XYZ file of C-alpha atoms in Angstrom:
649
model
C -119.240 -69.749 -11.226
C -115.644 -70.115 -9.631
C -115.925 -66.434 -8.949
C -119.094 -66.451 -7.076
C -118.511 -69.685 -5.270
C -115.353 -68.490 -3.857
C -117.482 -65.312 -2.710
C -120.312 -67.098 -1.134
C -117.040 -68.853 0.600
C -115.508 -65.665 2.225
C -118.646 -63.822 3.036
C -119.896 -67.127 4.845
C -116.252 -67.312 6.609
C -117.047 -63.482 7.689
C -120.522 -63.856 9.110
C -118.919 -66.922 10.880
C -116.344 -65.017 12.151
C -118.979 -62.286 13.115
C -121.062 -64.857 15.312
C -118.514 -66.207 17.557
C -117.176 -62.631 18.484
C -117.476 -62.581 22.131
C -119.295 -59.410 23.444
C -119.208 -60.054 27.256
C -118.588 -56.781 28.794
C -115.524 -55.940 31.051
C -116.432 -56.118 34.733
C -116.458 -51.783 35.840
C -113.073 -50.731 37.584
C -113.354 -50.114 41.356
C -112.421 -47.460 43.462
C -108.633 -45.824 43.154
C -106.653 -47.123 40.025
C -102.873 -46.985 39.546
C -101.548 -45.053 36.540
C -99.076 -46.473 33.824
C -96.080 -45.456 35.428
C -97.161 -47.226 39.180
C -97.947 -50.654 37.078
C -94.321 -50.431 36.176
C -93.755 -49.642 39.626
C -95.402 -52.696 41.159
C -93.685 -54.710 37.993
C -90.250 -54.054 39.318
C -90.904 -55.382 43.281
C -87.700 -54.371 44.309
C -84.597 -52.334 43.798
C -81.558 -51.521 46.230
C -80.883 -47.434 47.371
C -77.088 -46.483 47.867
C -75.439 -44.264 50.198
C -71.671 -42.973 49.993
C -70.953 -39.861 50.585
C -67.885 -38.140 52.771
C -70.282 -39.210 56.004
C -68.746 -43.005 55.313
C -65.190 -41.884 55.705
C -66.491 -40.251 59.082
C -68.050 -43.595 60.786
C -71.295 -41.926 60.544
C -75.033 -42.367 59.994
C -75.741 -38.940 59.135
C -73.039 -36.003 58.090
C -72.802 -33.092 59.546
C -71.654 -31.134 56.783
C -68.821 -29.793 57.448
C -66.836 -32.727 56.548
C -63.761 -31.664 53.961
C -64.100 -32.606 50.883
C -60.635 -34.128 50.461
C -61.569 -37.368 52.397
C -63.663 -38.680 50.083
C -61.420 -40.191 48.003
C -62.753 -44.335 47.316
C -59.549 -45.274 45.741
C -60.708 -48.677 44.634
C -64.234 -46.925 43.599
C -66.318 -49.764 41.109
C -70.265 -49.176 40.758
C -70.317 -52.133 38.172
C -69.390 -54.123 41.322
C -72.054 -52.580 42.950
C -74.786 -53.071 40.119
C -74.074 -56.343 39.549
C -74.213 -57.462 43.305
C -77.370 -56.015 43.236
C -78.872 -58.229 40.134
C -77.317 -61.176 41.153
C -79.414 -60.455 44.170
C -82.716 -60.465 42.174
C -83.201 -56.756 42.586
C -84.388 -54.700 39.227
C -83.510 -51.153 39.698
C -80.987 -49.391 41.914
C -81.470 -45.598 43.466
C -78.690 -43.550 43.964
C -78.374 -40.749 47.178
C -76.908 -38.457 44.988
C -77.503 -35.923 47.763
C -77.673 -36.451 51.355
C -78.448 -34.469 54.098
C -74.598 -33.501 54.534
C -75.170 -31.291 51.497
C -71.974 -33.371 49.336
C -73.163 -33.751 45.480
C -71.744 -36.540 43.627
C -71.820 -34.758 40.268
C -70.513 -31.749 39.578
C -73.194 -30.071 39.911
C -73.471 -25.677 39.156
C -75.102 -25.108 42.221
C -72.585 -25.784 45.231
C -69.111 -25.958 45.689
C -69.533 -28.524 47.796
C -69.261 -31.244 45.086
C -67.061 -34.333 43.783
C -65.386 -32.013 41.561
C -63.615 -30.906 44.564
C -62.920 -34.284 46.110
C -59.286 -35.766 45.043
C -61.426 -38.983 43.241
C -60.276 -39.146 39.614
C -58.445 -35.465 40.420
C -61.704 -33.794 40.782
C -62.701 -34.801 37.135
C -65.286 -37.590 38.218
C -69.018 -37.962 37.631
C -70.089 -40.986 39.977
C -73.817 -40.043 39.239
C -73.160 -40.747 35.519
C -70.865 -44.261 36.630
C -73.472 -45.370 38.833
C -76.213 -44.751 35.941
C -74.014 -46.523 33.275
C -73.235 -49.593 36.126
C -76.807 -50.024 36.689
C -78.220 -49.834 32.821
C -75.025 -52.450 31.783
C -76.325 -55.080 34.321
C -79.842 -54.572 33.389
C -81.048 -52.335 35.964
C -83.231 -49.112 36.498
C -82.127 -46.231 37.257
C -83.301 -43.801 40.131
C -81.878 -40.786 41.966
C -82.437 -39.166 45.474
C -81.438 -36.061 46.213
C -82.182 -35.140 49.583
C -83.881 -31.969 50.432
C -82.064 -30.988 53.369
C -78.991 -29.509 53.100
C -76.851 -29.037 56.134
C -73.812 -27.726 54.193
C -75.682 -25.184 52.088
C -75.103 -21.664 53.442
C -78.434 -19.919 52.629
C -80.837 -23.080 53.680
C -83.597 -22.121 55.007
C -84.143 -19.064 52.195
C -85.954 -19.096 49.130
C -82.335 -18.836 47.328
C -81.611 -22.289 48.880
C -85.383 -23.585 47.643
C -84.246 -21.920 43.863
C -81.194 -23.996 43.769
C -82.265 -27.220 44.818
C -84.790 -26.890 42.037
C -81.617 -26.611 39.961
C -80.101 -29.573 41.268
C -83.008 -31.779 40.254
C -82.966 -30.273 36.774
C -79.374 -31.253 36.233
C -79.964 -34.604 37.541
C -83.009 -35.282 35.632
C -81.955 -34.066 32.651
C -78.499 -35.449 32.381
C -78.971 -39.151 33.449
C -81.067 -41.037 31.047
C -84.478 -41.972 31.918
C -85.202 -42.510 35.609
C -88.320 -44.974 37.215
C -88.059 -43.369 40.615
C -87.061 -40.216 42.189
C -86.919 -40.744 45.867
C -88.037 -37.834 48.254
C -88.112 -38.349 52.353
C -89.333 -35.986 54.946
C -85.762 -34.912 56.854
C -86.134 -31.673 56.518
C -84.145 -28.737 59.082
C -82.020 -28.904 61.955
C -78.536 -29.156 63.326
C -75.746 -27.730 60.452
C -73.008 -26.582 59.644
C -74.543 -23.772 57.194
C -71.592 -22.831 55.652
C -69.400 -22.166 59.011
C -72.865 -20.521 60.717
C -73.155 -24.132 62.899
C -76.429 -23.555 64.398
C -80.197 -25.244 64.150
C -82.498 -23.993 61.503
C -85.950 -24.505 61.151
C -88.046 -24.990 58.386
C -92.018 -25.249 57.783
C -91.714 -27.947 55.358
C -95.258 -27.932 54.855
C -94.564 -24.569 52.671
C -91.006 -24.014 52.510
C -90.102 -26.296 49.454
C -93.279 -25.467 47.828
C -93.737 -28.980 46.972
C -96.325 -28.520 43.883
C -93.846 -26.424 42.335
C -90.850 -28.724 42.707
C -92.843 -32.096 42.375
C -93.896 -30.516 38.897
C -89.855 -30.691 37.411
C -90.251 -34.347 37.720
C -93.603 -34.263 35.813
C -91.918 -32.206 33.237
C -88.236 -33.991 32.994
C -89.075 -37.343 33.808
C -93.263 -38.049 33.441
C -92.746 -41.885 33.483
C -91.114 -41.779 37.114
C -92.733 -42.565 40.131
C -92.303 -40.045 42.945
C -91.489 -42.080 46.155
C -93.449 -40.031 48.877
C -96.859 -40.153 50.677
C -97.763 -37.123 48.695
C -96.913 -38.216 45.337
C -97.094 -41.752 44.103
C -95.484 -44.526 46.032
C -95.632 -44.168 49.934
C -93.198 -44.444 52.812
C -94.215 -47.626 54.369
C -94.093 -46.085 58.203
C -91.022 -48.221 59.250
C -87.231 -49.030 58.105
C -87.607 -52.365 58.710
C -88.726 -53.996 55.380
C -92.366 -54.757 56.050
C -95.544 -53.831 55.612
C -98.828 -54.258 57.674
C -100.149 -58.257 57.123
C -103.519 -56.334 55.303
C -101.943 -53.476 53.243
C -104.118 -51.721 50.891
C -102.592 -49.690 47.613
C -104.978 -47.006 48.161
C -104.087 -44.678 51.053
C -105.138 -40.807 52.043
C -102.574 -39.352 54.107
C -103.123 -37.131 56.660
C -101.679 -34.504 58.497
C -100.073 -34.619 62.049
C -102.947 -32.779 64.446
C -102.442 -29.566 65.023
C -101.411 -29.254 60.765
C -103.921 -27.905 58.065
C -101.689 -29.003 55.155
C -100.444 -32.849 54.621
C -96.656 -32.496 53.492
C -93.592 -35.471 53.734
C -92.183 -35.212 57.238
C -95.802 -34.112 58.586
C -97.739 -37.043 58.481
C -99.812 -39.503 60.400
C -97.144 -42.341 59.555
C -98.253 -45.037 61.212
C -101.252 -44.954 58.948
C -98.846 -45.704 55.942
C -98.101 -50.365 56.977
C -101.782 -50.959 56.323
C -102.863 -47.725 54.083
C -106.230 -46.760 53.526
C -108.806 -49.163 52.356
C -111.072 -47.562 49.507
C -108.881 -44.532 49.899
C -109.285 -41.323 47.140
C -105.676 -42.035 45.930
C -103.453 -45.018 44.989
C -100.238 -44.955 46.559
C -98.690 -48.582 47.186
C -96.320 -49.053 49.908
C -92.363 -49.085 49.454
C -90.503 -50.850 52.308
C -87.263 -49.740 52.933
C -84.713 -51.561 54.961
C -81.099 -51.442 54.652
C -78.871 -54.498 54.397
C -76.765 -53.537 57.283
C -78.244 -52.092 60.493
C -77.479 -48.478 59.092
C -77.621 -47.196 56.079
C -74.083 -45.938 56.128
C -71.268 -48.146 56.281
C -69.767 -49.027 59.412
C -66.808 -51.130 60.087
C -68.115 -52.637 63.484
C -70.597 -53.802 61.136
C -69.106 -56.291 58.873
C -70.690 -58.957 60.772
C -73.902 -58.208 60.975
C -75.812 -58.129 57.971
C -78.991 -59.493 57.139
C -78.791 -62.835 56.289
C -80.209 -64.617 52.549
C -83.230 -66.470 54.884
C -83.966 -62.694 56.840
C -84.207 -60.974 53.261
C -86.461 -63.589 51.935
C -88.903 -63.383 55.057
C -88.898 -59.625 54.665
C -89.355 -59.952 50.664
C -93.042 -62.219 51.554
C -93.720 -58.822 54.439
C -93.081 -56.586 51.341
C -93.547 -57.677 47.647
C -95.699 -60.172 49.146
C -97.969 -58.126 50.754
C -98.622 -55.538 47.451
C -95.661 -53.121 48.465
C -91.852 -53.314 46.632
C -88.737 -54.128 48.885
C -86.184 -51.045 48.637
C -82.718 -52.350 50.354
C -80.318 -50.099 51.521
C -76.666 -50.847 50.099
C -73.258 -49.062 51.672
C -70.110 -49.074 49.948
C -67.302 -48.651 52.170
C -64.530 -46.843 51.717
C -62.670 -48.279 49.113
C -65.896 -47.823 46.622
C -66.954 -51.259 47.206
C -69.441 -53.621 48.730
C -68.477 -55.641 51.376
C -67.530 -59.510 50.773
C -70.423 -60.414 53.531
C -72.984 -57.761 51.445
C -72.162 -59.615 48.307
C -72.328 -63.035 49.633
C -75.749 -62.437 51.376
C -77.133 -60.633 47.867
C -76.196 -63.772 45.855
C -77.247 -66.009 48.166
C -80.507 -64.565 48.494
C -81.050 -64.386 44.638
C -80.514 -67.769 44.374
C -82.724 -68.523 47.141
C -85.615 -66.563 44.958
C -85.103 -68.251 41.403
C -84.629 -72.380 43.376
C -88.403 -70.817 45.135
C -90.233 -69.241 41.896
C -88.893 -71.364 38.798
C -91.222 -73.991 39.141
C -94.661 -72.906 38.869
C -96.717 -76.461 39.836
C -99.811 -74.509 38.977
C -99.190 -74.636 35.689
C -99.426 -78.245 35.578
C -103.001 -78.441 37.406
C -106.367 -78.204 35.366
C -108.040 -75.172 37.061
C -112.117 -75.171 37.234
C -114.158 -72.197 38.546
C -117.573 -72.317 40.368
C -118.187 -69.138 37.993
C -117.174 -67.443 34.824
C -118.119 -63.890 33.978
C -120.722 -64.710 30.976
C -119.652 -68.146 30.779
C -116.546 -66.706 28.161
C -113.731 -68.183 28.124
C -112.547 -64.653 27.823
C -112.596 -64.573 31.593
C -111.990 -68.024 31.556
C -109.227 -69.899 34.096
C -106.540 -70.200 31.773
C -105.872 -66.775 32.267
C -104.716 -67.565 35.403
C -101.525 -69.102 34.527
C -100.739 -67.498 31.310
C -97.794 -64.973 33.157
C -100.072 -62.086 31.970
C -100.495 -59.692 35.088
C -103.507 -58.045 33.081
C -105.434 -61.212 31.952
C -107.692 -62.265 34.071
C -110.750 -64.594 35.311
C -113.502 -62.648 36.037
C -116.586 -63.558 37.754
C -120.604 -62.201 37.202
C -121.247 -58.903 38.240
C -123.580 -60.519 41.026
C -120.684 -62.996 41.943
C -118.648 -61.775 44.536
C -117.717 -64.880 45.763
C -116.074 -67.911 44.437
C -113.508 -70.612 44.322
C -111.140 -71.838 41.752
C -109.786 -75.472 42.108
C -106.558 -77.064 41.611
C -106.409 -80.583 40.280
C -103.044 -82.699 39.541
C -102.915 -86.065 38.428
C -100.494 -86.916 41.243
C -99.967 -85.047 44.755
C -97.584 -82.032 43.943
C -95.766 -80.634 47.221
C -95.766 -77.374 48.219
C -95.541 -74.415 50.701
C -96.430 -71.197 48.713
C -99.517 -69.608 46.996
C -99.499 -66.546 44.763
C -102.308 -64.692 43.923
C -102.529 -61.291 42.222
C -105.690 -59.003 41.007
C -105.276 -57.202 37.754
C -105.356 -53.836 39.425
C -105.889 -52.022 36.345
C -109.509 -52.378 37.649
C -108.832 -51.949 41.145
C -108.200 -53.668 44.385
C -111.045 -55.362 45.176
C -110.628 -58.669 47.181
C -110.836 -58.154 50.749
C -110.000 -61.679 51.444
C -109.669 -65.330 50.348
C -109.306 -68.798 52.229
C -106.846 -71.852 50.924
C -108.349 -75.288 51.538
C -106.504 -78.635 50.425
C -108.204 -81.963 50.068
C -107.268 -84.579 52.897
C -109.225 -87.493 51.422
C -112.531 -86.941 50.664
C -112.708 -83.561 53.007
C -111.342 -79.802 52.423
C -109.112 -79.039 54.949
C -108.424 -74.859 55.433
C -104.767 -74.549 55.792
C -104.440 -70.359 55.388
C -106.288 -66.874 54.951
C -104.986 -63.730 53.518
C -106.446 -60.269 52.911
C -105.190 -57.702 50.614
C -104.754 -59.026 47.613
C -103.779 -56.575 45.074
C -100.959 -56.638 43.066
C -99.235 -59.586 44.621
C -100.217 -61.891 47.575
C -97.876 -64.551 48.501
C -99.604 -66.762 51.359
C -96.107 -68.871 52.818
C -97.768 -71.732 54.485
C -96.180 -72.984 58.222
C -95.247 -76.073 56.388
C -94.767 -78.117 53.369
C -97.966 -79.664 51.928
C -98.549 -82.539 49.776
C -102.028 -82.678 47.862
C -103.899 -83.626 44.932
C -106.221 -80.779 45.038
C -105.801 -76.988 45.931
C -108.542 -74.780 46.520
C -108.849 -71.325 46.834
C -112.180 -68.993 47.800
C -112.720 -65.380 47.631
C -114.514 -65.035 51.078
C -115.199 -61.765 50.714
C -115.009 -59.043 47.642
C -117.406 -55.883 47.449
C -117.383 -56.584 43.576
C -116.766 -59.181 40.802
C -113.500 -60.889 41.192
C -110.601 -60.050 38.399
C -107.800 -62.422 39.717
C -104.988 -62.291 37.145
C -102.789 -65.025 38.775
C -102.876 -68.386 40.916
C -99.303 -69.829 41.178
C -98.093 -72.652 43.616
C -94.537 -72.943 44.490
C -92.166 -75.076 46.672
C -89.715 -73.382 48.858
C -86.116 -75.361 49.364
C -85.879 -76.206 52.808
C -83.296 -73.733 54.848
C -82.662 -73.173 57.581
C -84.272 -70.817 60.498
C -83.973 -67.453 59.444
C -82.088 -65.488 62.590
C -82.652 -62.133 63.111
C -79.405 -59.703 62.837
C -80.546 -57.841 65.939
C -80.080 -60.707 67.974
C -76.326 -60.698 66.668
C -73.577 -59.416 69.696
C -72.030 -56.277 68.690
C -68.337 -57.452 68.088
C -66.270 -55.876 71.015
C -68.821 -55.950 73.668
C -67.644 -55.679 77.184
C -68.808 -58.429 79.474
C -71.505 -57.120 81.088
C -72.305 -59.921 84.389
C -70.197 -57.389 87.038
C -71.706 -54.564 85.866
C -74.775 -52.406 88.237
C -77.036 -49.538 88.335
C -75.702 -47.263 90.679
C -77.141 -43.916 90.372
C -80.661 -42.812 88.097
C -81.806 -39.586 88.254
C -85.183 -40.290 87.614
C -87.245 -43.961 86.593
C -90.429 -45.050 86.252
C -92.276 -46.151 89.231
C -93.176 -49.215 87.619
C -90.824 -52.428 87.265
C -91.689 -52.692 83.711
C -89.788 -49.266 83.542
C -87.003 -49.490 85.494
C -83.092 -48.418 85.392
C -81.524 -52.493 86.001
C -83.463 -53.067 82.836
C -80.631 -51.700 80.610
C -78.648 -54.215 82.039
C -80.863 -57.725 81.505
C -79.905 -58.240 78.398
C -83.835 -59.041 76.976
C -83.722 -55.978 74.396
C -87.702 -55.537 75.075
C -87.474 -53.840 78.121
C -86.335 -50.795 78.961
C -85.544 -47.797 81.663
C -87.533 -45.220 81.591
C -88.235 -42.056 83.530
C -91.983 -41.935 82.738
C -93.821 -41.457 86.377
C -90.654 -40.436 88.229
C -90.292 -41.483 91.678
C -88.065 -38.255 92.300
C -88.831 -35.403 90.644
C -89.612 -34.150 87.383
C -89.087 -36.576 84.439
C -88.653 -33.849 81.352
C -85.017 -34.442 80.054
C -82.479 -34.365 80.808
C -81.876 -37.516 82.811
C -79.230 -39.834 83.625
C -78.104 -43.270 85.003
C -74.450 -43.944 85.802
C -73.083 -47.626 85.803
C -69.873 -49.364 87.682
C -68.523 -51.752 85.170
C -66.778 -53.416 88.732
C -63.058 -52.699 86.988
C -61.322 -50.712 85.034
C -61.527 -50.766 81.449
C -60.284 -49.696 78.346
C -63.318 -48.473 76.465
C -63.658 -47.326 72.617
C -67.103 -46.770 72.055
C -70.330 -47.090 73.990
C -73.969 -48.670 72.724
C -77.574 -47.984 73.190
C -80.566 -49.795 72.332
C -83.144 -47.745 71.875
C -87.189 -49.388 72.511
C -88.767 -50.844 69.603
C -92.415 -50.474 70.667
C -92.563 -46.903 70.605
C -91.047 -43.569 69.982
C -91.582 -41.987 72.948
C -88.713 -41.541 75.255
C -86.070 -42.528 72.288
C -83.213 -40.625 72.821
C -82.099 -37.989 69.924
C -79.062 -35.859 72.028
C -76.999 -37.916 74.228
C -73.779 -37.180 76.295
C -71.769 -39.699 78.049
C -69.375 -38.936 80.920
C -66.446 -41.266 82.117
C -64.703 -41.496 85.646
C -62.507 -44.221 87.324
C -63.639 -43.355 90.585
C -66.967 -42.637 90.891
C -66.360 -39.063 91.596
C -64.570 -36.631 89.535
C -65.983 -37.031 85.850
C -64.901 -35.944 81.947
C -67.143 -35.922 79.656
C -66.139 -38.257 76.958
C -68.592 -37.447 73.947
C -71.928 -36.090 73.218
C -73.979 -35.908 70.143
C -76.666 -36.743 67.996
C -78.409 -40.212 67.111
C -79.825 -39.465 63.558
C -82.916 -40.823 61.931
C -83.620 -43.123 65.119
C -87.231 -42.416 64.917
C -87.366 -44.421 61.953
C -84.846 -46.837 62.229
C -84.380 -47.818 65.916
C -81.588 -50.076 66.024
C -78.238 -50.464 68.284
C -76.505 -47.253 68.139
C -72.817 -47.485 68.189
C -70.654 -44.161 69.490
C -67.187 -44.577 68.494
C -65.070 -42.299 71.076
C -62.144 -40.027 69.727
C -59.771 -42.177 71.089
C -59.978 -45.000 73.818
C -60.228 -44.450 77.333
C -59.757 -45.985 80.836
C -62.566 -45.736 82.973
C -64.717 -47.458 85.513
C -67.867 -45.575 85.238
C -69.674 -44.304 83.102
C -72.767 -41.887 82.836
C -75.216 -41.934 80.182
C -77.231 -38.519 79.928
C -80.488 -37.805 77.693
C -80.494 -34.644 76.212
C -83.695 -34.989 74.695
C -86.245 -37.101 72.876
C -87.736 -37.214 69.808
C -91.099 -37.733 70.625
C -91.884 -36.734 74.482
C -90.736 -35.294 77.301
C -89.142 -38.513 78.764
C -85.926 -40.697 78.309
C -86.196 -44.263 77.844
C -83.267 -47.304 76.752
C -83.343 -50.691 76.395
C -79.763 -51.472 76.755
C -76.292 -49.650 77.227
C -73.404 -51.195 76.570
C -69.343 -50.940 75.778
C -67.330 -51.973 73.454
């Protein structure tokens, strides 16, 4: 009788157990979804990209490749310093240039002679791949390599033997470094180089010439769990290197080719699609903002003073991680192997400034009601909302595509920030959403956002106080799937001041200074030649709709300083609003009397397409001179010369 009673017990507890399974179905994914190795991706939010190579010990942006090996020698060399600014700074993985465009390899790699082995660091015996790789996994950071595919060292670039042993080079580096999350590919591909002692241009079609399938596939086979940062592979370039992407930025993108191409390849794309992406594109390729700390992504001496400030990185980390995208920030040691004390100081500060913001959630603390619940299950249900689950979610009816979930504290909470992500394992699918608060017995809207995605963080203009928080999907082609609603208070701080508006140290007084000769500018104001001179930064010379002449470079203008001067580098601000007209070859000329001239140095401004900030050009040695003449080779984009300001230092 025991026997059976104890039976009738358990097969009772069963069918029990059977009725209160819950059977409501999964809401159907929607459109583009990521893959495992892009959830990590979006996980991370941000990591920090390093560049040292000989081009540091040359005071340049970009190498040339010709630099000798034997003056890269960082005596004081320490990538744990490195790593562990960059955690203290919040950031989760850290990408090393193992390879830039100057062709130097920081591992001793089979393919090149142009490597660290023969550098005098650690007597030619040094791996600083490896050290940065052990640096980052010891202070809990990922680990990801660039190695760039231009090579303006390599003798044979621009062959197929060139194409074979870059190929190699990402085989050693993905096979010899532990597991990687990111392998970072950018479209600089061909031009000026050294060449191995040839010192000419080459040209490339890098549409075909790297064969990208092919090469893309090593990483597929070495390391399957990386990302590949392009717009052709998994994560895309977010059109700009300033941090940000477009206020609606969708995951899902299609790129597509500059007119004129058949085939969509990096360096040959429509990039100012990539801030706000493509919304229900075919493929889903999040946005990467990249930025560097410093206004290049070298270092630079003259700029010890003017890097980005704790408050700047934290508005740029709500225009990036808070828009869906991740926040990539360029980090320069200089040339004693370290990071600057400012660099460090501003990392710290700025990690700090993220764990006082995003420590408390006040969510948590709030009973949360929906207007609906997929299936009435609490399986959808509103708890999932603060659970710190990115995958759980509340889910609404299929027919439901919008609705509001509420916010309820016993006392007013105060606050200033709103997080909201999807679980984008089924897509992103809200298009937008309102916040309301309650001001006495009336809702009061206080923001919108769109995009939700992975993350949204919606930084209200100013501190709010409230009882009860509201927040509506306006508008969502399907069911809702939000994973997360978290409120936060940000510490006050103060104003967050742009680095650009920073004075280069060493500028020359510029109140005496004129326009005294232009070979060509625009006929209207807005364009003219005294605008390098006003000091706004927004306006600008240029030579568009000559008065005189043609306006195809080259073209000049020529400035009396009113004395003489002792001069060791001269500036120019390129436009911000445009490409067109921003100068890529430059010469400037020097005189103390207006009329007999020597030219006092002429060159290249590299990647200023994409990063158009104040170029400095440090001269060989100083100089006395009165005037000076600033010349336009050519343009990137155009057939006219255009700049904002010109200065001395």
């Amino acid at each position: 009788m025991m026997k059976k009673s104890l039976l009738s017990t358990l097969i009772c507890g069963s069918l029990l157990a059977c009725s209160t399974i819950d059977n409501t179905p999964e809401p159907a994914p929607y459109g583009a979804l990521p893959a495992e190795r892009q959830l990590k991706w979006h996980e991370m939010e941000t990591y920090v990209l390093i560049h040292f190579t000989p081009t540091t010990f040359e005071n340049k942006e970009w190498g040339y490749g010709d630099a000798d090996p034997s003056i890269f020698n960082p005596t004081e060399f320490d990538a744990n310093q490195i790593a562990k600014a960059a955690a203290d700074g919040g950031f989760k993985g850290l990408v090393l240039v193992a390879k830039h465009h100057d062709g130097f390899a920081l591992w001793p790699t089979k393919t090149t002679d142009y490597n660290i082995s023969k550098s005098p660091w650690k007597n030619g015996q040094g791996d600083m791949v490896k050290e940065f790789e052990q640096a980052a996994r010891k202070n809990g950071l990922e680990f990801g390599i660039y190695c760039s595919p231009w090579d303006r060292n390599f003798p044979l670039y621009g062959t197929y033997e060139y194409v074979k042993a870059y190929r190699e080079q990402l085989r050693e580096l993905y096979t010899n470094y532990g597991k990687l999350f990111i392998t970072w590919f950018d479209g600089a591909n061909g031009g000026d180089g050294y060449y191995g002692g040839a010192r000419e241009q080459r040209k490339i079609d890098n549409t075909t010439y790297y064969g990208w399938d092919t090469t893309w596939q090593i990483v597929r086979e070495l390391q399957p769990d990386a990302v590949i940062f392009n717009d052709m592979g998994d994560v895309r370039w977010v059109g700009n290197e300033e941090g940000y992407a477009a206020e609606t930025s969708w995951a899902t993108f299609n790129p597509e080719p500059l007119d004129g191409n058949t085939v969509a390849a990096p360096g040959s794309l429509k990039y100012w699609l990539s801030p706000e992406g493509t919304r229900n594109g075919d493929f889903w390729k999040p946005a990467e903002c990249d930025v560097p700390l410093r206004p290049g992504w070298f270092y630079h001496p003259e700029q010890d003073y003017r890097v980005k400030t704790p408050e700047y990185l934290f508005d740029l980390y709500f225009k990036s991680v808070g828009r869906g995208g991740a926040l990539d920030l360029g980090l320069s040691p200089d040339r004693r192997g370290l990071l600057h004390q400012h660099d460090v100081e501003s990392l710290a500060k700025f990690g700090e400034l993220l764990k006082a913001t995003f420590s408390n959630n006040l969510a948590k603390t709030a009973k949360l009601t929906a207007s609906n619940t997929r299936g009435g299950s609490r399986k959808f249900g509103t708890a999932n909302l603060t659970d710190d689950d990115r995958y759980s979610y509340w889910a609404t009816d299929d027919s439901v595509t919008k609705a509001d979930i509420t916010l309820t504290w016993k006392e007013p909470v105060k606050f200033n920030i709103v997080r909201l992500r999807e679980n984008i394992k089924l897509g992103q699918r809200i298009e937008r959403i309102a916040i309301d608060v309650k001001e006495g017995n009336d809702w009061k809207e206080v923001a919108q956002a769109t995009s939700i995605g992975a993350q949204r963080l919606v930084r209200l203009p100013q501190h709010v106080s409230a009882s009860e928080l509201r927040v509506r999907v306006v508008e969502s082609p399907v069911s809702i799937t939000l994973s997360e609603i978290a409120v936060f208070l940000e510490p006050e701080q103060k104003p967050t001041v742009s680095y650009k508006l920073v004075p280069t140290a060493g500028a020359l007084d510029r109140k005496e200074w004129e326009v005294v000769a232009v070979t060509a500018e625009s006929k209207d104001a807005s364009g003219s030649a005294s605008n390098v001179l006003d000091g706004a930064g927004v306006t600008f010379w240029s030579t568009a709709n000559a008065k005189s002449g043609s306006s195809a470079a080259p073209q000049s203008i020529t400035i009396d300083m009113g004395a003489v001067q002792t001069v060791k580098a001269f500036t120019y601000l390129p436009r911000t609003d445009s490409p067109a007209g921003l100068v890529n070859r430059y010469k400037w000329e020097i005189s103390k009397d207006g009329k007999t001239w020597t030219s006092a140095v002429t060159g290249e401004f590299s990647n200023i397409k994409a990063n158009p900030i104040e170029q400095v050009v440090n001269l060989p040695a100083p100089v006395e001179c009165r005037y000076f003449r600033f010349t336009g080779l050519s343009a990137v984009e155009g057939n006219i010369i255009t700049a904002a300001e010109l200065g001395a230092l």
